[in-house]
Coordinates of C-alpha atoms in Angstrom, one line a residue:
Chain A
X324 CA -6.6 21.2 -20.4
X325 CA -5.8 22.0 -16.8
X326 CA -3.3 25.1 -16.9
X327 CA -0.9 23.0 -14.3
X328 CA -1.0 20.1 -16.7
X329 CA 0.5 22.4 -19.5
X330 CA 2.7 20.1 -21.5
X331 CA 6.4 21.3 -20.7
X332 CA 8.7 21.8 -23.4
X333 CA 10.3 18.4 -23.0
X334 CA 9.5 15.9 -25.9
X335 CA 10.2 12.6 -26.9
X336 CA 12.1 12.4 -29.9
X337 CA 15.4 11.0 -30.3
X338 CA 18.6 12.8 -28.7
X339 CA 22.2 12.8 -28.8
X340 CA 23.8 10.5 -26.6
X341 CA 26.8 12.5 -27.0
X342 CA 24.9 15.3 -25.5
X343 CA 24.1 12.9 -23.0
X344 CA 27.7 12.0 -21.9
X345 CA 29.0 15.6 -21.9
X346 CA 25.9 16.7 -19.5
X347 CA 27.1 13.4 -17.5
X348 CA 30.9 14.5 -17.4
X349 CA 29.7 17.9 -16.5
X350 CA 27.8 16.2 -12.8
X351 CA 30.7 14.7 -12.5
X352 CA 32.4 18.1 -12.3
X353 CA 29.6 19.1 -9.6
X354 CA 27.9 21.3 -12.5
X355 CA 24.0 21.1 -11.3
X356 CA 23.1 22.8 -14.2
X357 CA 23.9 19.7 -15.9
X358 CA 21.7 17.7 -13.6
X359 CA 18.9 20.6 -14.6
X360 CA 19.6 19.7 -18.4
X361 CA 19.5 16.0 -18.0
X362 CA 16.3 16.0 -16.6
X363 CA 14.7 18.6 -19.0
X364 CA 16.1 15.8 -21.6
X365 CA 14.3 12.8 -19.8
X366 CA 12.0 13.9 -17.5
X367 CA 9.1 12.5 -19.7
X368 CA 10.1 9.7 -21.0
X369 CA 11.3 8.5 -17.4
X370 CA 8.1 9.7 -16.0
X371 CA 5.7 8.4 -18.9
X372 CA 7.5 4.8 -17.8
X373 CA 7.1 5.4 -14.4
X374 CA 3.8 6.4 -14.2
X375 CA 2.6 3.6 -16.4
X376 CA 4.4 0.7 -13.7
X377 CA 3.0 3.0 -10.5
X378 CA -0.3 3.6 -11.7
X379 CA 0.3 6.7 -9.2
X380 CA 1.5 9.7 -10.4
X381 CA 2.2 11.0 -6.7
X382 CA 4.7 7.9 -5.8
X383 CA 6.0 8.1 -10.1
X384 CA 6.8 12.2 -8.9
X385 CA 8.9 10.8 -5.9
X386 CA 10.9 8.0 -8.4
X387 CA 11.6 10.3 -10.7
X388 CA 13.4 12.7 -8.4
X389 CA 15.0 9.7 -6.9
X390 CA 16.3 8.5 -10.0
X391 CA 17.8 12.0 -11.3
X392 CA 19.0 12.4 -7.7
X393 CA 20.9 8.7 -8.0
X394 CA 22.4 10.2 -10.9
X395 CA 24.0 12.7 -9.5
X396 CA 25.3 11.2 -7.3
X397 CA 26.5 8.0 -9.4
X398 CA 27.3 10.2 -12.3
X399 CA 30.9 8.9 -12.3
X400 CA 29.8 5.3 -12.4
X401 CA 28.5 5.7 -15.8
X402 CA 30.7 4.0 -17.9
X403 CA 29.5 4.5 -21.8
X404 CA 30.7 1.6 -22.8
X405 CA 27.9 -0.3 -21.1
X406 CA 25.4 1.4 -22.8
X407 CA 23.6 5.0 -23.8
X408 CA 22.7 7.5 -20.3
X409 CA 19.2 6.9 -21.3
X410 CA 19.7 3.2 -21.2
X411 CA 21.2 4.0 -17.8
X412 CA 18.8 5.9 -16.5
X413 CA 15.6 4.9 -17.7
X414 CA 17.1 1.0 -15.8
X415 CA 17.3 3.3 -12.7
X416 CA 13.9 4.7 -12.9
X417 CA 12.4 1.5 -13.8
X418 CA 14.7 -0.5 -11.1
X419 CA 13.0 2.2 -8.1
X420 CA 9.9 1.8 -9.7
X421 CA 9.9 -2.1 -9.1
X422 CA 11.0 -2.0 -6.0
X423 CA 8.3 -0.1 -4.8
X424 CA 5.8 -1.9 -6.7
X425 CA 7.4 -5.6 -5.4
X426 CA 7.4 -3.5 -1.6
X427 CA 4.0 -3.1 -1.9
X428 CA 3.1 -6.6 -3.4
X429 CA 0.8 -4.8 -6.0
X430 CA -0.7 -6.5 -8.8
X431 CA -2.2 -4.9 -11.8
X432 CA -5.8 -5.4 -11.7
X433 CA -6.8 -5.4 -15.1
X434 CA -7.0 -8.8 -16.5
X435 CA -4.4 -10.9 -18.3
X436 CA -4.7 -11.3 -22.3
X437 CA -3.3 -13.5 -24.8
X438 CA -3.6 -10.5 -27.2
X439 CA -1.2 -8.6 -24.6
X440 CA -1.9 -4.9 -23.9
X441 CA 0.7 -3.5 -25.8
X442 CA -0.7 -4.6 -28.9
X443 CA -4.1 -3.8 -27.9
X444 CA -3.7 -0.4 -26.5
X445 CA -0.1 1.0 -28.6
X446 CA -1.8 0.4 -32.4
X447 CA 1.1 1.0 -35.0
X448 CA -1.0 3.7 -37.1
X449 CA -1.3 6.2 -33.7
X450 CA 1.3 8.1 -33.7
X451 CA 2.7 9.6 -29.6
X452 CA 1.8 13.6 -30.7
X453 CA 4.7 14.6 -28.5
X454 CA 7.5 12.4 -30.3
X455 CA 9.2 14.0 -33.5
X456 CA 8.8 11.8 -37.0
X457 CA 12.1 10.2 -36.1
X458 CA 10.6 9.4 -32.5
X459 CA 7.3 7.7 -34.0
X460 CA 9.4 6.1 -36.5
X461 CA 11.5 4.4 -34.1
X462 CA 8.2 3.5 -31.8
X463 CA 6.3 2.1 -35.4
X464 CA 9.5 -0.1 -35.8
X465 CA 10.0 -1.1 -32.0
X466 CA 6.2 -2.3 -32.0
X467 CA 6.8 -3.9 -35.5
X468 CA 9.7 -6.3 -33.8
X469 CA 7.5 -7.2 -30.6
X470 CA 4.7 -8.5 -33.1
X471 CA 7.9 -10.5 -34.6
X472 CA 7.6 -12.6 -31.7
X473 CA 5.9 -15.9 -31.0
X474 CA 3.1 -15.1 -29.0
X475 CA 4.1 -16.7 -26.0
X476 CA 7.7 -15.3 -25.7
X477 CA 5.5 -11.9 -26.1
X478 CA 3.5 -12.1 -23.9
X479 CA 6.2 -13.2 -20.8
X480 CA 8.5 -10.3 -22.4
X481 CA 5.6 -8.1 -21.6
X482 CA 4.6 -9.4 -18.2
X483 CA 8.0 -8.6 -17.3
X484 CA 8.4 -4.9 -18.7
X485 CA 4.9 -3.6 -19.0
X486 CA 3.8 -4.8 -15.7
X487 CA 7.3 -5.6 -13.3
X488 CA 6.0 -9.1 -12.8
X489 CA 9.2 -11.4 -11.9
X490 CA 9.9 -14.8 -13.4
X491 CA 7.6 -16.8 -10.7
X492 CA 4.9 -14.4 -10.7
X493 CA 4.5 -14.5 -14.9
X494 CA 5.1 -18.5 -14.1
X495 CA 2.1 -18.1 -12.2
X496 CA 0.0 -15.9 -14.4
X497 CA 0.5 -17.9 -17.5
X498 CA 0.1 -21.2 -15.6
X499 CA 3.5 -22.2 -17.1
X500 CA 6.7 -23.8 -15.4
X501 CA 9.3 -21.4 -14.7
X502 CA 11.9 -23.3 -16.3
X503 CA 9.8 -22.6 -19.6
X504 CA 9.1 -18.9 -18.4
X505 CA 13.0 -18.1 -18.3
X506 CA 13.5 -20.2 -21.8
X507 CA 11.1 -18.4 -23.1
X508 CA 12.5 -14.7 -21.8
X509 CA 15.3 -15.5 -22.8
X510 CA 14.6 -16.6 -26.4
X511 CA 12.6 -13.2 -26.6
X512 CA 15.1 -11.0 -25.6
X513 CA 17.7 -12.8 -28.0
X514 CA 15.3 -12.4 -31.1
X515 CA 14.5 -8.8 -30.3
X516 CA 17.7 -7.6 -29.5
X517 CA 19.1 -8.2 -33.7
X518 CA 16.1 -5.7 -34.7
X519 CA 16.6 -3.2 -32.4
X520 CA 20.7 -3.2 -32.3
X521 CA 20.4 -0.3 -34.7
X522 CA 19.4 1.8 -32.2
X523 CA 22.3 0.9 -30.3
X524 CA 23.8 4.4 -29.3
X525 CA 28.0 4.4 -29.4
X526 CA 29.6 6.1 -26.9
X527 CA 31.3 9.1 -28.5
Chain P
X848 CA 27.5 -18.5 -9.9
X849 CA 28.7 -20.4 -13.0
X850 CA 29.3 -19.0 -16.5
X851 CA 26.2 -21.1 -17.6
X852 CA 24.2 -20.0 -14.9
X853 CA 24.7 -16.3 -15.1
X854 CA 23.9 -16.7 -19.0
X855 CA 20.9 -18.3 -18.7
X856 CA 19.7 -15.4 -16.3
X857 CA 20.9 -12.7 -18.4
X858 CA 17.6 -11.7 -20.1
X859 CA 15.7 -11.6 -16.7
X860 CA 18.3 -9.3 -15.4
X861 CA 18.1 -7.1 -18.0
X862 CA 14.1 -7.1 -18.0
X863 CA 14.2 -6.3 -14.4
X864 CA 12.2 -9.4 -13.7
X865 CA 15.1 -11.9 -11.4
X866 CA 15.1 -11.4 -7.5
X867 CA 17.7 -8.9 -6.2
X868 CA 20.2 -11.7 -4.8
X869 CA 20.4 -13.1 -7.9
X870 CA 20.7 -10.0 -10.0
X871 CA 23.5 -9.2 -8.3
X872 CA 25.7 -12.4 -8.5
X873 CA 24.9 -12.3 -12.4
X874 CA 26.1 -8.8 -12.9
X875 CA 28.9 -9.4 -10.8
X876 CA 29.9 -12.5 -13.2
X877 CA 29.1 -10.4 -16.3
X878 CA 31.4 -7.3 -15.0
X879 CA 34.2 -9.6 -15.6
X880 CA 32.9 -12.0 -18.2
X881 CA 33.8 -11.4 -22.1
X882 CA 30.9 -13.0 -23.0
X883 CA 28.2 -12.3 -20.3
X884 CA 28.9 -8.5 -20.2
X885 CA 28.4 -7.3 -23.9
X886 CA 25.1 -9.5 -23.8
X887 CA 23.9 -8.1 -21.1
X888 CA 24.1 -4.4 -22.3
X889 CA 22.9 -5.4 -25.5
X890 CA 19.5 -7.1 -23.9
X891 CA 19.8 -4.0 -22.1
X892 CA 19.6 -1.7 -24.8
X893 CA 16.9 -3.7 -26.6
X894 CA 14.7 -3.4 -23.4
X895 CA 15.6 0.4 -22.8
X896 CA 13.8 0.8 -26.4
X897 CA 10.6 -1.1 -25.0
X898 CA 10.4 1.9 -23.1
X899 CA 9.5 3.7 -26.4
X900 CA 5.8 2.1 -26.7
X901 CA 4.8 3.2 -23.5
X902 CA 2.2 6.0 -23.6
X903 CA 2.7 9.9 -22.8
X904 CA 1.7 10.9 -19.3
X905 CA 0.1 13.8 -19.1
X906 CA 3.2 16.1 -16.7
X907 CA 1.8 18.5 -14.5
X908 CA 3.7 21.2 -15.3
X909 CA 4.4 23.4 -11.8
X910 CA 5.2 20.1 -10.3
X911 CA 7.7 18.9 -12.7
X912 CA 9.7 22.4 -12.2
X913 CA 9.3 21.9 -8.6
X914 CA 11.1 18.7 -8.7
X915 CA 13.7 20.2 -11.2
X916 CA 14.5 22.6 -8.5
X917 CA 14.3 20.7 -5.8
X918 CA 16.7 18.8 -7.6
X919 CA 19.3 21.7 -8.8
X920 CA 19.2 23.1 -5.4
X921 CA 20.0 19.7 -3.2
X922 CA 22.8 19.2 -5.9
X923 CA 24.0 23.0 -5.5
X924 CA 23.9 22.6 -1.6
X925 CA 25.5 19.5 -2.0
X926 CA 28.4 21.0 -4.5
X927 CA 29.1 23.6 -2.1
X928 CA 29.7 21.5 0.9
X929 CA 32.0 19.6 -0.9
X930 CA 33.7 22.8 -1.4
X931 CA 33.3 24.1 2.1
X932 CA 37.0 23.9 3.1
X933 CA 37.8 25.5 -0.1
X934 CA 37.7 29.0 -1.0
X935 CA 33.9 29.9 -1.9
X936 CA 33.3 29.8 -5.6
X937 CA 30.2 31.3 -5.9
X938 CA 29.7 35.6 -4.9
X939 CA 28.5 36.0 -1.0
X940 CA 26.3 38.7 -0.2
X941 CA 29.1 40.9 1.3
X942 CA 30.7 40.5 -2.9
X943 CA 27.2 41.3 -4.5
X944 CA 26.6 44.3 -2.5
X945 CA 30.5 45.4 -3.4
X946 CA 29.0 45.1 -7.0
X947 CA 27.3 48.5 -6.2
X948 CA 30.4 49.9 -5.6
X949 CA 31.7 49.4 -9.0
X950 CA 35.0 48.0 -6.9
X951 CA 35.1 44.5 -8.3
X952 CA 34.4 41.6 -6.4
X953 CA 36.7 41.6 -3.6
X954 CA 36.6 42.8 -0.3
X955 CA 38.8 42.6 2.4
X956 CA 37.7 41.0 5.7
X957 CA 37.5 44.5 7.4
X958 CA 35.3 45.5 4.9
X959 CA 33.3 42.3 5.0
X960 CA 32.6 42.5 8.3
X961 CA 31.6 46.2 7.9
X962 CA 28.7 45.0 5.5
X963 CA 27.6 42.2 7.5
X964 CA 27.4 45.1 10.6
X965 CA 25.2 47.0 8.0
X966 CA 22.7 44.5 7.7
X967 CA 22.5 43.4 10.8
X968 CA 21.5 46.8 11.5
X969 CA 18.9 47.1 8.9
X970 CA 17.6 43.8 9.1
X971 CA 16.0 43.1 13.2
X972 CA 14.9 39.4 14.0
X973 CA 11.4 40.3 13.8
X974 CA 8.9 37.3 12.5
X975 CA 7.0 38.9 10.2
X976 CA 6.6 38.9 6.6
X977 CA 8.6 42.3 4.7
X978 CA 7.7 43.9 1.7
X979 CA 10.4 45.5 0.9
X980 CA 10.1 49.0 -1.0
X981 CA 12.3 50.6 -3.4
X982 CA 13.8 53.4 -1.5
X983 CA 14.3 51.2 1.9
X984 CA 16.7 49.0 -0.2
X985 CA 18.3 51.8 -2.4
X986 CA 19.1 53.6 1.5
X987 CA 20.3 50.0 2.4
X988 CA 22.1 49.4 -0.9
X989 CA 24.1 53.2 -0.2
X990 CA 24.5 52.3 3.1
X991 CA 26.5 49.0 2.8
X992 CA 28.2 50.9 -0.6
X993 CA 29.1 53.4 1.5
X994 CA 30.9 51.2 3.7
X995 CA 32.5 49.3 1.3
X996 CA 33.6 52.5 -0.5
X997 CA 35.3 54.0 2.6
X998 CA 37.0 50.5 3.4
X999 CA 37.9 49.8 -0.1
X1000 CA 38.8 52.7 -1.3
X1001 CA 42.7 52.2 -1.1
X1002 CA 42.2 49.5 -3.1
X1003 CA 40.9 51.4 -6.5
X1004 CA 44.2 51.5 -8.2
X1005 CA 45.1 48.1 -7.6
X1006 CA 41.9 46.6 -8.6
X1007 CA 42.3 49.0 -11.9
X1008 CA 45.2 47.6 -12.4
X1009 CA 44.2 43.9 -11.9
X1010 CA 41.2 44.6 -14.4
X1011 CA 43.3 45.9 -17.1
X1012 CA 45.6 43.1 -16.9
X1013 CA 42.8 40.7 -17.3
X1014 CA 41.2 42.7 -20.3
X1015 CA 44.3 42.6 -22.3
X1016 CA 44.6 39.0 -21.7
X1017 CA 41.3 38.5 -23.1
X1018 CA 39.8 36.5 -20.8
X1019 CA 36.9 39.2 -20.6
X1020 CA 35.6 39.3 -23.7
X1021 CA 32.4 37.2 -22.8
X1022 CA 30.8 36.5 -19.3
X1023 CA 32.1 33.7 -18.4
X1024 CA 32.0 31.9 -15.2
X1025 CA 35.1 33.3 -13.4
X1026 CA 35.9 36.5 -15.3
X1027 CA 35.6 39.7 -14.1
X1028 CA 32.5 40.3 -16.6
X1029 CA 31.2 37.0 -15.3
X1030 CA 31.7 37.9 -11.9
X1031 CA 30.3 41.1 -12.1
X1032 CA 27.0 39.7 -13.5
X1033 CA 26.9 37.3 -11.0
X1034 CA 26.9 39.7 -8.6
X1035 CA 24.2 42.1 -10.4
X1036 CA 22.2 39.3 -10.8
X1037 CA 22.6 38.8 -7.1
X1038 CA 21.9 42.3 -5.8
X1039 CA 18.6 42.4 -8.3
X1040 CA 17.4 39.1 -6.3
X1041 CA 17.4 40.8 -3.0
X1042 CA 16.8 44.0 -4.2
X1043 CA 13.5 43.9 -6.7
X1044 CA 10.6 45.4 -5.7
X1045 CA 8.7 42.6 -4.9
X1046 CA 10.8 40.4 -3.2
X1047 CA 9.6 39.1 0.2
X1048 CA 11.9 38.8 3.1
X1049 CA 11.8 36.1 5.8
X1050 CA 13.9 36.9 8.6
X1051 CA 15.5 33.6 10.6
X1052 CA 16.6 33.3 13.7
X1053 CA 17.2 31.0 16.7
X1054 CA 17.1 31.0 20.7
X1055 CA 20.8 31.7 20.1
X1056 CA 20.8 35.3 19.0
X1057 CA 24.0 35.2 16.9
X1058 CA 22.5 32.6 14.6
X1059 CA 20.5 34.4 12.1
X1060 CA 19.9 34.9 8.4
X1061 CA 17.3 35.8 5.9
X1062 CA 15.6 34.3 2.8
X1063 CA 15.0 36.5 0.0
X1064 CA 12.0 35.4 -2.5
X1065 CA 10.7 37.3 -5.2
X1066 CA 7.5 35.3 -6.1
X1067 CA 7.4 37.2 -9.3
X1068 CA 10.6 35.4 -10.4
X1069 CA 10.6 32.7 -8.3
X1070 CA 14.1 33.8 -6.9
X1071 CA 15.2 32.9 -4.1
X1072 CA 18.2 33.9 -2.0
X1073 CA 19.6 31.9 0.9
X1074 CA 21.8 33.7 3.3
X1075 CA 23.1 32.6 6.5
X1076 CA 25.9 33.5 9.1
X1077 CA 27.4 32.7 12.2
X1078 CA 26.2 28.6 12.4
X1079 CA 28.5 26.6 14.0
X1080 CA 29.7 23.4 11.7
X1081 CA 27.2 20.9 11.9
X1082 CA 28.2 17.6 13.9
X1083 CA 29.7 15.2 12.1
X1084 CA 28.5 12.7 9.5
X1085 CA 25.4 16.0 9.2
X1086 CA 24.2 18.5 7.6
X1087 CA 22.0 22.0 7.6
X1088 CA 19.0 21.4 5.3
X1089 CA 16.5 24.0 4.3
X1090 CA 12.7 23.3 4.2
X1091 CA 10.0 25.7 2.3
X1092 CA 6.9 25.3 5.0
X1093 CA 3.4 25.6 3.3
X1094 CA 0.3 24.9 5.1
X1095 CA 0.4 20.8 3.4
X1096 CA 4.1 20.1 3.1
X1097 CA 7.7 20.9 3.9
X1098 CA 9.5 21.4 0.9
X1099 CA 13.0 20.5 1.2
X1100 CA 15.1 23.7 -0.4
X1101 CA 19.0 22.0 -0.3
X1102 CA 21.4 21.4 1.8
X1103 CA 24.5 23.3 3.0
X1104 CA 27.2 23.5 5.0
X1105 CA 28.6 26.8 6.4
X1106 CA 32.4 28.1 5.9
X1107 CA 34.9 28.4 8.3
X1108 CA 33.3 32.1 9.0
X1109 CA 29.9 30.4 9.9
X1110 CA 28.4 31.4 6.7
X1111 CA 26.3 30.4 4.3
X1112 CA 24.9 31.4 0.7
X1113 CA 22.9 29.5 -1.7
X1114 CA 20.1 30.7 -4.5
X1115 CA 18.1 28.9 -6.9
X1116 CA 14.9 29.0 -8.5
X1117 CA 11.4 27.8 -7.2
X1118 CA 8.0 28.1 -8.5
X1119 CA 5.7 28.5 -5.6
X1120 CA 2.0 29.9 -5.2
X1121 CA 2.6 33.7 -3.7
X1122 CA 0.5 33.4 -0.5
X1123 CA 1.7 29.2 -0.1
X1124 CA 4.8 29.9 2.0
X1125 CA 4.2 30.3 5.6
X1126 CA 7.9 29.6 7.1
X1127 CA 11.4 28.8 6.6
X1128 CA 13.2 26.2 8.5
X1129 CA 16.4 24.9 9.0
X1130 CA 17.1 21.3 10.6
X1131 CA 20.4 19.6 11.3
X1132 CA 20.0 16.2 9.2
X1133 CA 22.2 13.3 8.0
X1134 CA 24.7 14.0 5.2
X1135 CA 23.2 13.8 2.0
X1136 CA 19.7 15.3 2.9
X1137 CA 16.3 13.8 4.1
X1138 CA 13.1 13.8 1.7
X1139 CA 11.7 14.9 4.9
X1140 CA 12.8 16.9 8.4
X1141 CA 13.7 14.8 11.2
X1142 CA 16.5 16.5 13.0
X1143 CA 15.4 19.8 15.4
X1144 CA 15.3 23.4 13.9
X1145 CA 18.4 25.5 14.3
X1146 CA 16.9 28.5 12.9
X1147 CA 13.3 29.5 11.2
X1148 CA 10.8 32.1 10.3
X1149 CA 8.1 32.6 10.0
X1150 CA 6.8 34.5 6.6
X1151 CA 3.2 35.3 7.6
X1152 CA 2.2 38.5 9.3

């Protein structure tokens, strides 16, 4: 490996949110160290997702300082009611990361499966070597309740968040009306969201 | 927007997949809907952990520091002009050099001008890179300590005094951010970054002579030290943003305002190649910051020979 593509120190596995919200409450105080800590915390995970949406790990660089920098500046708008700071910031990241990828009216190139990528690239038995147990637990299970899901409601659930496609453009991809594209979203997200409540983090 | 309507969006919103005008009018239902808004963060929640299947990226590891202090710095100088009209939190350069003295962390503005007098002295507007040696900045250090002593020296007893009361209160027993032990190694830890061995300095200036400062690096460390006086206030709705010049980019170093005195001190940490800096700039931008310069320099220099 490259020495300038050393892994850093930051992994995967599953943190406090508690830590989260105090790191939070200190940027709200103006403590940059804070902001340095947050992103040592999420750096990877943020970037991982970014990178994947870009497909450019120049423009992903730029998102991911964005996003940390919205942060800080919005730290007081966190509410933790509405969710864990990853939740929030990882919607940032992703958010920027759209909007540049909708700016530039780019378009995945590889082709469109039934099987879905996910499934055919994220098997359940190969494990992320940078997550703790906990971490790959927690992927094994979140993979386990996608394959829960009809195929079709899949596969749109996965246009939309693997690849940023919005309602029309999935409409178009699958050939299906958008009035059953948004049914079928919204039927997805409802049946993936009992499953996965568990990892619902309460605010401290 | 409707109740229905909004609900029926809710799991597009959350995916990130509905257009922006519509996105908005749904969160703005569901910020006041009992129903609408627990949904949402729920679906939001769920989708956050689809996040969890998505493969590692290999980091590049200088890169990722760079952005983390990039980062650290812009908040810092951003911090610090908030604070601008209020008295300066962090030690100047006039209170790390007073370290040497063993006088505490106050000076008086008679003996703060005295320093600045010192340096300006030692420290010509020359454009060329400095290596600075040992003995050159132990001469400088006893130079400005001199000064301070002779200005500060009819304040020994009362700083005694001051120091005591603060041991026996206990607020000394660790180094915390405003104690006198925290102070003090704030200000030590200042001093060493301008006064290692192998720090670089890069001398700023403008066509307006009074406007000068320096930046300290020690490439070793990756230190660096910001130090800037007599700026006038920027105009308003602006700011004074620093910019790291290598031969393919402009790397943007933070932002600050000066105090009322005209001056400015930040320091941070920055990992860059030893021979990749070739200047230091500082531009007048928008509030805030700008990924990139657009305003005119105020003051630079140049850090090759």
């Amino acid at each position: 490996m490259n020495p300038s593509e050393q892994e850093l120190p930051y992994t995967r596995d599953i943190r406090s949110n508690a830590e989260d919200v105090a790191l939070i409450r200190r940027m709200c105080d103006a403590d940059e160290t804070a902001l340095g800590a947050l992103y040592d915390r999420w750096m990877r995970s943020l970037h991982s997702l970014v990178v994947h949406l870009l497909k450019d790990p120049d423009e992903a660089e730029d998102v991911v300082e964005e996003t940390f920098w919205q942060a800080w500046r919005k730290a007081s708008s966190y509410e933790p009611s509405r969710g864990a700071v990853s939740t929030w910031l990882l919607t940032i990241g992703r958010r920027r990361a759209l909007d540049r990828l909708r700016a530039k009216a780019r378009r995945r190139e590889d082709s469109l499966t039934r099987e879905g990528w996910v499934l055919a690239e994220m098997p359940s038995n190969a494990p992320d070597p940078l997550q703790t147990t906990e971490g790959a637990e927690r992927r094994r299970h979140v993979l386990a309740a996608l394959r829960e899901l009809p195929e079709e409601q899949r596969e749109v659930l996965e246009l939309g968040y693997f690849k940023g496609l919005t309602q029309p453009e999935i409409a178009e991809a699958t050939g299906q009306p958008l009035g059953t594209v948004k049914t079928r979203m919204r039927l997805a997200m409802q049946k993936l969201r009992e499953p996965l409540s568990m990892y619902r983090e309460s605010a401290p | 927007m409707s109740h229905e309507e909004a609900y029926s969006e809710l799991a597009a919103i959350a995916l990130g997949a509905a257009s922006t005008e519509v996105s908005a009018a749904v969160r703005e239902h569901a910020a006041a809907c009992p129903e609408c808004g627990p949904e949402l963060v729920a679906m939001e929640e769920a989708v956050a952990q689809l996040g969890q299947l998505v493969p590692s990226a290999v980091v590049n590891r200088g890169r990722a520091a760079g952005i983390r202090s990039r980062l650290v710095m812009r908040a810092r100088g951003e911090r610090e002009t908030r604070s601008s009209a209020a008295p300066r939190a962090r030690p100047d350069l006039a209170r790390g050099v007073a370290s040497l003295t063993g006088l505490g962390h106050k000076l008086t503005p008679e003996s703060q001008r005295a320093v600045e007098a010192e340096i300006r002295k030692v420290a010509p507007q020359e454009k060329r890179r400095t290596f600075v040696s040992g003995p050159v900045l132990l001469a400088l250090a006893a130079s400005i300590a001199f000064v301070v002593v002779a200005v500060q020296l009819g304040r020994v007893m009362a700083e005694r005094d001051a120091l005591r009361a603060e041991v026996a209160s206990g607020a000394d027993t660790a180094n915390a951010p405003g104690t006198t032990g925290g102070r003090r190694a704030e200000n030590e830890a200042l001093v060493a970054a301008m006064a290692s061995p192998d720090v670089k300095i890069v001398p700023l200036a403008s066509g307006n002579a009074t406007r000068m400062g320096r930046m300290f690096w020690n490439p070793s460390s990756n230190d660096w030290t910001f130090v800037v006086y007599t700026m006038p206030p920027p105009k308003p709705g602006m700011t004074y943003q620093i910019w790291l010049v290598t031969d393919s980019t402009k790397i943007s170093a933070g932002t600050f305002n000066p105090d009322q005195r005209g001056h400015a001190f930040m320091q941070a940490k920055y990992a860059l190649d030893r021979d990749a800096l070739k200047a230091v700039a500082v531009t007048e931008e928008p509030a805030g910051g700008m990924p990139a310069p657009t305003g005119p320099i105020v003051i630079s220099g140049s850090a090759t020979p």
